[in-house]
Short mmCIF file of C-alpha atoms and ligand atoms in Angstrom, two decimals:
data_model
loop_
_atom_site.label_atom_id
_atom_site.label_comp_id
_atom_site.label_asym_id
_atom_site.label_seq_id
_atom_site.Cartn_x
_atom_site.Cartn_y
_atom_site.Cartn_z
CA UNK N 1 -4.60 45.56 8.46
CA UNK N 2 -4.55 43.16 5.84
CA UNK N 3 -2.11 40.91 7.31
CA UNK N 4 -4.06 41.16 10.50
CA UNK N 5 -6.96 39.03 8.50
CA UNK N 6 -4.55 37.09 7.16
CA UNK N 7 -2.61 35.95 10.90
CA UNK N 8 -6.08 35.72 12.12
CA UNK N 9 -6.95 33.07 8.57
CA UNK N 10 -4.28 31.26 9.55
CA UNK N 11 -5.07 30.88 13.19
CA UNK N 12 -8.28 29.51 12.75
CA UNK N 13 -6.85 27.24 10.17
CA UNK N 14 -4.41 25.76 12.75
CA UNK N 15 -7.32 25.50 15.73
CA UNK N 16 -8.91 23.57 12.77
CA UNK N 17 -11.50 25.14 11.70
CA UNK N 18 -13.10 24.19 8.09
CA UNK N 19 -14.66 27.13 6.67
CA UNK N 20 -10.79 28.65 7.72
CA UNK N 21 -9.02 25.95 5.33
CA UNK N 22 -11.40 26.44 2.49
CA UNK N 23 -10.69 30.19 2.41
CA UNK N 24 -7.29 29.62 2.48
CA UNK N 25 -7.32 26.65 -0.58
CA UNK N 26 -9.14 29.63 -2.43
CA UNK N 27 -6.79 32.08 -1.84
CA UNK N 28 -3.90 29.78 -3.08
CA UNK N 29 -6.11 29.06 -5.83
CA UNK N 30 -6.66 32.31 -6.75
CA UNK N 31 -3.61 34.12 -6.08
CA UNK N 32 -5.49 36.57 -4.37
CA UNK N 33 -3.02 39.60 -2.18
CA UNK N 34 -1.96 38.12 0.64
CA UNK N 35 -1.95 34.64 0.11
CA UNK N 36 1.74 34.64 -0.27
CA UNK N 37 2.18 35.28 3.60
CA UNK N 38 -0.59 32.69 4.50
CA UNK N 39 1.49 29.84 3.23
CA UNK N 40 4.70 31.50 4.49
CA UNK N 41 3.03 31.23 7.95
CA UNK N 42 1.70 27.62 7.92
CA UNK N 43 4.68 26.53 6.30
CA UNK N 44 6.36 25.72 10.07
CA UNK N 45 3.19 23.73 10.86
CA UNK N 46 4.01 21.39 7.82
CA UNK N 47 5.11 17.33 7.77
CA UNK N 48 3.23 15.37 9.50
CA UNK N 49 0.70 14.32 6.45
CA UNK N 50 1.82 11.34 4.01
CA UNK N 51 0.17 12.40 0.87
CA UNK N 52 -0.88 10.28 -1.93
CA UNK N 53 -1.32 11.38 -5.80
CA UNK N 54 -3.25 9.56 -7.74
CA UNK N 55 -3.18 9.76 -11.73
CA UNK N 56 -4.58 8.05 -14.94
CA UNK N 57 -6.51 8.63 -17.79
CA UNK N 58 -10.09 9.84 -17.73
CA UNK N 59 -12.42 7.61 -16.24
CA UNK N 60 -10.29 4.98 -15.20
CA UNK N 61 -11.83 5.06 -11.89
CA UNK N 62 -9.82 7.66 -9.75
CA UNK N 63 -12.82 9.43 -8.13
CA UNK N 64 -14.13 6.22 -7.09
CA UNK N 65 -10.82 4.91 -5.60
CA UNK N 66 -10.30 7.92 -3.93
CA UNK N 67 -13.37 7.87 -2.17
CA UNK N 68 -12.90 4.64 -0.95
CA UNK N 69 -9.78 5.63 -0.15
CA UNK N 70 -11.08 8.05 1.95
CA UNK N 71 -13.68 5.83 3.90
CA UNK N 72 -10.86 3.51 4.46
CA UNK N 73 -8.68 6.17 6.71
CA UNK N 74 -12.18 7.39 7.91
CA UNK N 75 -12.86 4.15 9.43
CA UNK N 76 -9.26 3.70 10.94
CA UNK N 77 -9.74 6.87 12.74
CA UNK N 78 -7.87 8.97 10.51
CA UNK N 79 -8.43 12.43 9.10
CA UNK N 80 -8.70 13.03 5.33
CA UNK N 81 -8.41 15.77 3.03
CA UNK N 82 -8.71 15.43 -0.85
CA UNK N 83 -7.52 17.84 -3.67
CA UNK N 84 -8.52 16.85 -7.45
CA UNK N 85 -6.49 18.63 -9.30
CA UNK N 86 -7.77 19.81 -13.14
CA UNK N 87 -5.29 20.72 -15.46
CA UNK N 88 -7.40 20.87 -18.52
CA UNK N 89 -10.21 23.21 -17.71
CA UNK N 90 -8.81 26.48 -17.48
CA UNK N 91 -9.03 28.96 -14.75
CA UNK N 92 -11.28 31.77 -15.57
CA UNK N 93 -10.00 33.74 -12.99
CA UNK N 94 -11.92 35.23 -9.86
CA UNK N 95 -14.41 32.48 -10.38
CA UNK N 96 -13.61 29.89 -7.83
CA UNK N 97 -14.71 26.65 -7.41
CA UNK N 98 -16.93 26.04 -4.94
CA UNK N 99 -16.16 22.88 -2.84
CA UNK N 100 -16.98 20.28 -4.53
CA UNK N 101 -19.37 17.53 -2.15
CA UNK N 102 -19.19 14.72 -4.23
CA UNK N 103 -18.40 11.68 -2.25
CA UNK N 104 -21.83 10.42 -1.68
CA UNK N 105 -20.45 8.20 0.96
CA UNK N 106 -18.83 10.62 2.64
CA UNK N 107 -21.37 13.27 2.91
CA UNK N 108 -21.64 15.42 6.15
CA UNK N 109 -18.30 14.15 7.25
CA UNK N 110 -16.12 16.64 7.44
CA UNK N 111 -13.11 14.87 8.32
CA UNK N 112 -13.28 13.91 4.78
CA UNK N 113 -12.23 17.84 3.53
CA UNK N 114 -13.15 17.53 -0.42
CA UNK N 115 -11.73 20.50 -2.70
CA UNK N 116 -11.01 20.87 -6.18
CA UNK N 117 -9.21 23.20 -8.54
CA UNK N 118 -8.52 24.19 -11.63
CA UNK N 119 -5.59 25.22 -14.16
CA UNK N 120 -4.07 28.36 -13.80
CA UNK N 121 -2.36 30.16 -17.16
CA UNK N 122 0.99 29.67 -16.12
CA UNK N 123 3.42 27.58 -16.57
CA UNK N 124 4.25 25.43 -13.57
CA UNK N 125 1.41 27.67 -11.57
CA UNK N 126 -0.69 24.64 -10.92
CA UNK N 127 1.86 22.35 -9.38
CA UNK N 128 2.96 25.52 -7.03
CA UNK N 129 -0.75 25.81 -5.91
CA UNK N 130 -1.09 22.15 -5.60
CA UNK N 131 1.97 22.04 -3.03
CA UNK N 132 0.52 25.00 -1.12
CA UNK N 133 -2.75 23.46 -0.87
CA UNK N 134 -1.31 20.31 0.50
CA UNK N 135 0.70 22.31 2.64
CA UNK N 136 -2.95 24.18 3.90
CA UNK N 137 -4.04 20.44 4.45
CA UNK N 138 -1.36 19.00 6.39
CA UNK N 139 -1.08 22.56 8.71
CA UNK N 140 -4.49 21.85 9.54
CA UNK N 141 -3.94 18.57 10.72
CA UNK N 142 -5.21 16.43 8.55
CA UNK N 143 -3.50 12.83 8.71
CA UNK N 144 -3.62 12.08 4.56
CA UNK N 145 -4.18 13.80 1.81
CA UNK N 146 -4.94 12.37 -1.87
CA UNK N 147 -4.34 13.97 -4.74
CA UNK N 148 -6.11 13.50 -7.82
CA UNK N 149 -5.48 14.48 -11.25
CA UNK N 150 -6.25 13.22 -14.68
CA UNK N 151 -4.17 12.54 -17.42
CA UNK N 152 -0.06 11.70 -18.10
CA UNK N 153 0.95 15.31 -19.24
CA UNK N 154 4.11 17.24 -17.86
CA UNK N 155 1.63 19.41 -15.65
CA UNK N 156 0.29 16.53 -14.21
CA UNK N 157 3.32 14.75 -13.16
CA UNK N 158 4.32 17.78 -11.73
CA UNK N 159 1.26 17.49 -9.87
CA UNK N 160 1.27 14.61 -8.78
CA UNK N 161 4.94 14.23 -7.90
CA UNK N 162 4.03 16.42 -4.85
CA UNK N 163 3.21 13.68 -3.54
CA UNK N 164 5.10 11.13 -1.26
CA UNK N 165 3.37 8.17 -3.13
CA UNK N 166 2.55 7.92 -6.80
CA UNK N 167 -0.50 5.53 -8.07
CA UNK N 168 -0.70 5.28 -11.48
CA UNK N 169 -4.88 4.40 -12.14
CA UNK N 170 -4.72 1.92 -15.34
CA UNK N 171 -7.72 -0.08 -16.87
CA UNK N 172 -7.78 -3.26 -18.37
CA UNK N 173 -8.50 -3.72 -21.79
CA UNK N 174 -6.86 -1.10 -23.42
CA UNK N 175 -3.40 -1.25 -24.58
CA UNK N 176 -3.06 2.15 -25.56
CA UNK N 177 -3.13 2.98 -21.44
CA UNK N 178 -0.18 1.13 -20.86
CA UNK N 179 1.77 2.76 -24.00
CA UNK N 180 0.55 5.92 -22.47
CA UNK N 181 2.95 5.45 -19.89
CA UNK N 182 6.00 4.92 -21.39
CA UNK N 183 5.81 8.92 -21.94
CA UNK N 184 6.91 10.05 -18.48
CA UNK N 185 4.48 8.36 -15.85
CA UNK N 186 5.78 5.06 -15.87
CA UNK N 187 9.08 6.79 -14.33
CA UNK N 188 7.04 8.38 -11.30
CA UNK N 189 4.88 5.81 -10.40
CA UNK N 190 5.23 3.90 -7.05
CA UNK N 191 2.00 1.89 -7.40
CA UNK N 192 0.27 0.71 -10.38
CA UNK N 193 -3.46 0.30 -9.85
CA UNK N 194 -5.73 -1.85 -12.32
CA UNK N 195 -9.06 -0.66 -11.98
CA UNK N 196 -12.08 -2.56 -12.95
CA UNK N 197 -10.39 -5.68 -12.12
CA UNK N 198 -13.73 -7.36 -12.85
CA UNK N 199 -13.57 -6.03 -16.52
CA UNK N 200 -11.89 -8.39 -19.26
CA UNK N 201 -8.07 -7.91 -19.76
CA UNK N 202 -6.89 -7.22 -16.29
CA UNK N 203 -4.42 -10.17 -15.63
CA UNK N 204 -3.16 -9.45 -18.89
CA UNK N 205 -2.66 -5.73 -18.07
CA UNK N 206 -1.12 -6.19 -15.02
CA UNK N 207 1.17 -8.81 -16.71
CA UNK N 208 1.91 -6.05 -19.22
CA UNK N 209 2.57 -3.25 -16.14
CA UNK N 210 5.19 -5.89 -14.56
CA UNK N 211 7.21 -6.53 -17.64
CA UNK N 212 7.52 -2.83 -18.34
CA UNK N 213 8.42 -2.55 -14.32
CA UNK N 214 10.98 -4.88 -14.53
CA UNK N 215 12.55 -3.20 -17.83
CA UNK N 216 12.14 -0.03 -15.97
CA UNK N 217 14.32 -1.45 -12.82
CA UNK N 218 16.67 -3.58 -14.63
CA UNK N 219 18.82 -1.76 -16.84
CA UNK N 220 20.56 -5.73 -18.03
CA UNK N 221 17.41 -6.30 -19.28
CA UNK N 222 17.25 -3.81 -21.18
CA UNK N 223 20.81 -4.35 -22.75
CA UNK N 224 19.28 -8.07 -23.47
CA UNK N 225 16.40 -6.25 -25.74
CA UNK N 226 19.09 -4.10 -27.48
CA UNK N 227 21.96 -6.93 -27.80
CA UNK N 228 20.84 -10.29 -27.72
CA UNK N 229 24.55 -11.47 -27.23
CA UNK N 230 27.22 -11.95 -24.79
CA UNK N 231 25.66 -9.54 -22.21
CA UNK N 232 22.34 -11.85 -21.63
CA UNK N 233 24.58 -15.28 -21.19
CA UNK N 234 24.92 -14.34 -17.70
CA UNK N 235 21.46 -12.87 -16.81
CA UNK N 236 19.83 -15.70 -14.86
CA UNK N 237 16.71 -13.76 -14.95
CA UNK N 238 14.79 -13.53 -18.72
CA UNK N 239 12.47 -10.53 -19.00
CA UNK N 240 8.95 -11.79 -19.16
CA UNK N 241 9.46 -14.32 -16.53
CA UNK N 242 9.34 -11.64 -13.49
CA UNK N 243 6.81 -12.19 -10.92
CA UNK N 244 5.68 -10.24 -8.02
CA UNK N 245 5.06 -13.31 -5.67
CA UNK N 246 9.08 -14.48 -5.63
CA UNK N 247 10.07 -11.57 -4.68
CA UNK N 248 9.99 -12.20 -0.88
CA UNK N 249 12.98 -14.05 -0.89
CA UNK N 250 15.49 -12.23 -2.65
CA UNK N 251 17.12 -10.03 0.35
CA UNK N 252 18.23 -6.50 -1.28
CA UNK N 253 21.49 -5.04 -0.57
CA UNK N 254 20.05 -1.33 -0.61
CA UNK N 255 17.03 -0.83 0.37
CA UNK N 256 15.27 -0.10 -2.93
CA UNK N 257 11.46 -0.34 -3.85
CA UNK N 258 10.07 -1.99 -6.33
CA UNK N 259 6.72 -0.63 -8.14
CA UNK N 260 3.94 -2.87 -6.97
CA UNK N 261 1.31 -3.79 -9.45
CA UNK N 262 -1.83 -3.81 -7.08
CA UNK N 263 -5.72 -5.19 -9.22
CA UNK N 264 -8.89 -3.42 -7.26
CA UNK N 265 -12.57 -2.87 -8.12
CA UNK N 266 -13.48 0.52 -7.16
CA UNK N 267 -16.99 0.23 -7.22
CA UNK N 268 -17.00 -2.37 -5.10
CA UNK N 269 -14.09 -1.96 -2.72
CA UNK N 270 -12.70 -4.91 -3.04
CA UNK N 271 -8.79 -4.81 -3.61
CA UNK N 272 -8.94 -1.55 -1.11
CA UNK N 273 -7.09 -3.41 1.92
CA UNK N 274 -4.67 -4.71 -0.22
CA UNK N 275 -3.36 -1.06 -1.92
CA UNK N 276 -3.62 0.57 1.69
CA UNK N 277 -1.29 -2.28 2.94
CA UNK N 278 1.19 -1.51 -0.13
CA UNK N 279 0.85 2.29 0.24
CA UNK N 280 1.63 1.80 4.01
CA UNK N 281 4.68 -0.12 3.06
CA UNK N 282 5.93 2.37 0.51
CA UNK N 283 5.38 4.81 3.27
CA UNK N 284 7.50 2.89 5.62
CA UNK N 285 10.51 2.14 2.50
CA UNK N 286 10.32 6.36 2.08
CA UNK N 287 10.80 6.87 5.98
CA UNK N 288 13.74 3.84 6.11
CA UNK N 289 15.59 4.40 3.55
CA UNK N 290 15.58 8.21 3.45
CA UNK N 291 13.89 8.98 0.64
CA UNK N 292 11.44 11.12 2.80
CA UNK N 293 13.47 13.45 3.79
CA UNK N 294 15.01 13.36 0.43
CA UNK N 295 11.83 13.75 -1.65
CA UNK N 296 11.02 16.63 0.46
CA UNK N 297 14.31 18.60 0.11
CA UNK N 298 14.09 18.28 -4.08
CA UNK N 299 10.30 19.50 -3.43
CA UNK N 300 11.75 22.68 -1.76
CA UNK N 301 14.62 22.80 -4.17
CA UNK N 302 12.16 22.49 -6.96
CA UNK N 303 8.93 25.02 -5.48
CA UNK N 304 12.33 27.28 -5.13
CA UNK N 305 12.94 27.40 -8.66
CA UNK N 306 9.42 27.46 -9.67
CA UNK N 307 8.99 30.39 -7.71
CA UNK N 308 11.74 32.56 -8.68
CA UNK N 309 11.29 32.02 -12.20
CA UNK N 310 7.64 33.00 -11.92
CA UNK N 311 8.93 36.34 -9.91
CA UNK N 312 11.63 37.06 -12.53
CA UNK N 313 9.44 36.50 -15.43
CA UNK N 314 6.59 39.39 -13.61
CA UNK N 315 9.75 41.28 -12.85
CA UNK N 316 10.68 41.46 -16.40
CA UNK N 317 7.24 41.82 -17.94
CA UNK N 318 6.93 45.20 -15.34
CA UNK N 319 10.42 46.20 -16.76
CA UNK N 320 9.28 45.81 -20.69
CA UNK N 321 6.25 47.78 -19.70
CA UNK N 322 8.23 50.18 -18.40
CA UNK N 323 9.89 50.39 -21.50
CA UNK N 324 6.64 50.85 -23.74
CA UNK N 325 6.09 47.33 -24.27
CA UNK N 326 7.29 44.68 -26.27
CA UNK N 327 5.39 45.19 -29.38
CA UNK N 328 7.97 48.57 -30.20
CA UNK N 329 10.58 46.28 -29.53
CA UNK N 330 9.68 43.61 -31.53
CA UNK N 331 8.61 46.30 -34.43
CA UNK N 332 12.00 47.13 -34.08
CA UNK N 333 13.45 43.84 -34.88
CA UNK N 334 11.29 43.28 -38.07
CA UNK N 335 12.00 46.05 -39.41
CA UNK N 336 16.16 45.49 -38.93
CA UNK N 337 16.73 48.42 -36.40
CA UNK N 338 17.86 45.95 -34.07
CA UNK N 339 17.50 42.31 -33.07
CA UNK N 340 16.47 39.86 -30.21
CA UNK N 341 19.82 39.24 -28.54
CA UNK N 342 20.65 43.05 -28.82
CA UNK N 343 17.54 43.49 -26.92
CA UNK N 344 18.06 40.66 -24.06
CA UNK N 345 20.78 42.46 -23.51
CA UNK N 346 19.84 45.74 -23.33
CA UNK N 347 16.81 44.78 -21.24
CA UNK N 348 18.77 42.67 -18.82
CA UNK N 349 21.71 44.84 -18.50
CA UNK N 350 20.13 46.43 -15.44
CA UNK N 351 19.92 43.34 -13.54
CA UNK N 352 23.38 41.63 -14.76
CA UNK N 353 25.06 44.98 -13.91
CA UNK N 354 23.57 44.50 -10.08
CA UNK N 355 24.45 40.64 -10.02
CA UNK N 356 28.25 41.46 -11.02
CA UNK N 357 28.50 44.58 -8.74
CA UNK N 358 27.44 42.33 -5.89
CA UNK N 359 29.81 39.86 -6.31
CA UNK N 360 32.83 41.77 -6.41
N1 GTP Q 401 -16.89 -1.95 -13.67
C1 GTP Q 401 -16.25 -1.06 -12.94
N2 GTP Q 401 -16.53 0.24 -13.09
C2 GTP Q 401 -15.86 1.14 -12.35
C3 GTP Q 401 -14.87 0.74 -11.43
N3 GTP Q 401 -14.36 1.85 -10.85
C4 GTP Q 401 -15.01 2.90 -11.38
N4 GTP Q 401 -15.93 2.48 -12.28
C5 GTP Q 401 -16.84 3.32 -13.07
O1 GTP Q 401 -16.09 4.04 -14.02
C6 GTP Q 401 -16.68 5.33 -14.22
C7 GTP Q 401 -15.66 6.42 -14.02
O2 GTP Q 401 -15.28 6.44 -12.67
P1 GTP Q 401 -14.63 7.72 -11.99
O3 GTP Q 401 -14.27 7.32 -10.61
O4 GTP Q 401 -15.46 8.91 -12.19
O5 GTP Q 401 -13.32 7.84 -12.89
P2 GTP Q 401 -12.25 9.02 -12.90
O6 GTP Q 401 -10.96 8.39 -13.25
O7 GTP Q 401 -12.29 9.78 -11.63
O8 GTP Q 401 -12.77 9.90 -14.08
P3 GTP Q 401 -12.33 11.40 -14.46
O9 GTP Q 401 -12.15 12.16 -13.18
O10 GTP Q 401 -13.45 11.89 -15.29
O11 GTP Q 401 -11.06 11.26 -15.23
C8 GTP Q 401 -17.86 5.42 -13.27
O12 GTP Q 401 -19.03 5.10 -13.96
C9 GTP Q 401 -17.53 4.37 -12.23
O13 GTP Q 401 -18.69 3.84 -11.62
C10 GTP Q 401 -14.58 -0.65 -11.29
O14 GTP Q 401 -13.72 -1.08 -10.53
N5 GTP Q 401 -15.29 -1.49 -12.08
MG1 MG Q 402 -12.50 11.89 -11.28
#
């Protein structure tokens, strides 16, 4: 009966209808039963979306690009669908979200499909529901999705590297934002955005963003900041001096892409041509090269291992249950009657004793 409903979710999902794909994005969000075998089922009606993430810190602008964004595809004759992502507020589950209509200019437009959601407990839960929400998104048909989530933590670069593209949201004017990305975003992102290019401090910001690019991609220059000897005699390229514009002319051996620095205004839309063009032409270095297909083989790889450590971990909780709980065993340990290793083992022996027996 109840996967009856859920076939019949699904099919109205995939003859696009909305009210179908919200239900769905709720039932990923909330774990409810059954939403396991929704996103087994739409999984074979997956690929066709290029998804974008889009991170940075609070209020750089994100909401306001991604709207814009939006219009842009809107206007080209694309479908849209956009998932912000909040790590920080926490789920208070069975309370969902309602969707959020926030893009004024996009009211009443329904090719524009707005949701957010929220953190989940979990380790690693929110990244999982993320990629099953895109994959909800891109069943249904729409063209591009954008991701947005706030912020440079490990959760939301596991976000947002469910994504095909990475834009990393910066504003001018504050330092701090581009030390903030030395820790673990500056590695993911494809496309640095300055915001509020009409703010003080962007040239200098996005001078700042292409030195620590070109450190990033050029591993002599780093050996130049660590030695400043024999290795930089034959580097005909001094960090500092990098610039976007000569690039054009140097033909690459390998295919390789290079993180372009792109300056917008949100609020105005100006810029907004330019970062489509360089998202298009990431899109087109991902397809050429191979990365694609290789990006979405680590996803699997990686939603693989997210899974079955979050199905081990609720298979072991239900065994310690079964076993009174963990607060005897950890009694135990205080007071010397065992300790922790004795009890990994005990617990697991089950399980290792059914791995071994298989394999011989
Ligand atoms: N001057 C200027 N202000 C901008 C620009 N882009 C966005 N803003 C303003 O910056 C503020 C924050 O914009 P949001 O789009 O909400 O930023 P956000 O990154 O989504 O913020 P959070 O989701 O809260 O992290 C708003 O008041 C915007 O109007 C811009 O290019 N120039
Ligand atoms: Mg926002």
């Amino acid at each position: 009966m109840g996967q009856a409903v859920e076939s019949d979710l699904v099919e109205r999902l995939l003859d696009g209808e909305h009210r179908a794909l919200a239900r769905v994005i709720t039932k990923i969000e909330s774990q409810s039963p059954g939403y396991r075998d929704i996103v087994s089922e739409i999984h074979a009606h997956t690929g066709h979306a290029s998804v974008v993430g889009i991170t940075g810190s609070p209020g750089a602008g994100k909401s306001t690009l991604v709207d814009k964004l939006a219009k842009f595809y809107r206007d080209q004759g694309e479908t849209v669908g956009v998932i912000a992502v909040d790590p920080s507020s926490p789920y208070t589950g069975g309370a969902v979200l309602g969707d959020r209509i926030r893009m004024a200019s996009n009211v009443g437009d329904m090719d524009v499909f707005f949701r957010s959601m929220s953190a989940r407990g979990q380790l690693g839960g929110l990244s999982t529901a993320t990629a099953d929400a895109v994959k909800a998104l891109d069943a249904f048909g729409k063209d591009r999705i954008i991701i947005e989530t706030v912020g440079a933590g490990q959760n939301e670069v596991d976000v947002v590297k469910t994504a095909d593209t990475v834009v990393v949201l910066v504003q001018p004017g504050s330092g701090d934002d581009v030390q903030m990305l030395k820790a673990g975003i500056l590695e993911i992102g494809d496309v640095f955005v300055v915001n509020k290019a009409d703010m003080e401090g962007a040239s200098r910001t996005v001078a700042e963003l292409e030195e620590m690019i070109h450190l990033r991609d050029d591993p002599r220059a780093k050996l130049d900041m660590g030695h400043h000897g024999a290795e930089a005699m034959g580097d005909h390229h001094g960090h500092g001096e990098h610039t976007d514009d000569d690039q054009d002319d140097e033909p690459e051996p390998d295919p390789v892409w290079t993180p372009q620095v792109v300056e917008t205004i949100a609020t105005t839309g100006e810029g907004i041509d330019e970062l489509v063009e360089t998202l298009s032409d990431h899109y087109t270095y991902l397809a050429e090269s191979g990365e694609l297909d290789e990006k979405a083989r680590q996803r699997a790889a990686e939603e693989i291992r997210q899974l079955l450590r979050s199905d081990v971990n609720r298979l072991l909780e239900r065994e310690l249950d079964d076993r009174g709980g963990i607060d005897d065993f950890a009694s135990a340990v205080v007071d010397k009657e065992t300790d922790p290793y004795a009890v990994t083992e005990d617990v697991l022996e089950p399980l290792r004793e059914c791995l071994e027996d298989r394999d011989d």
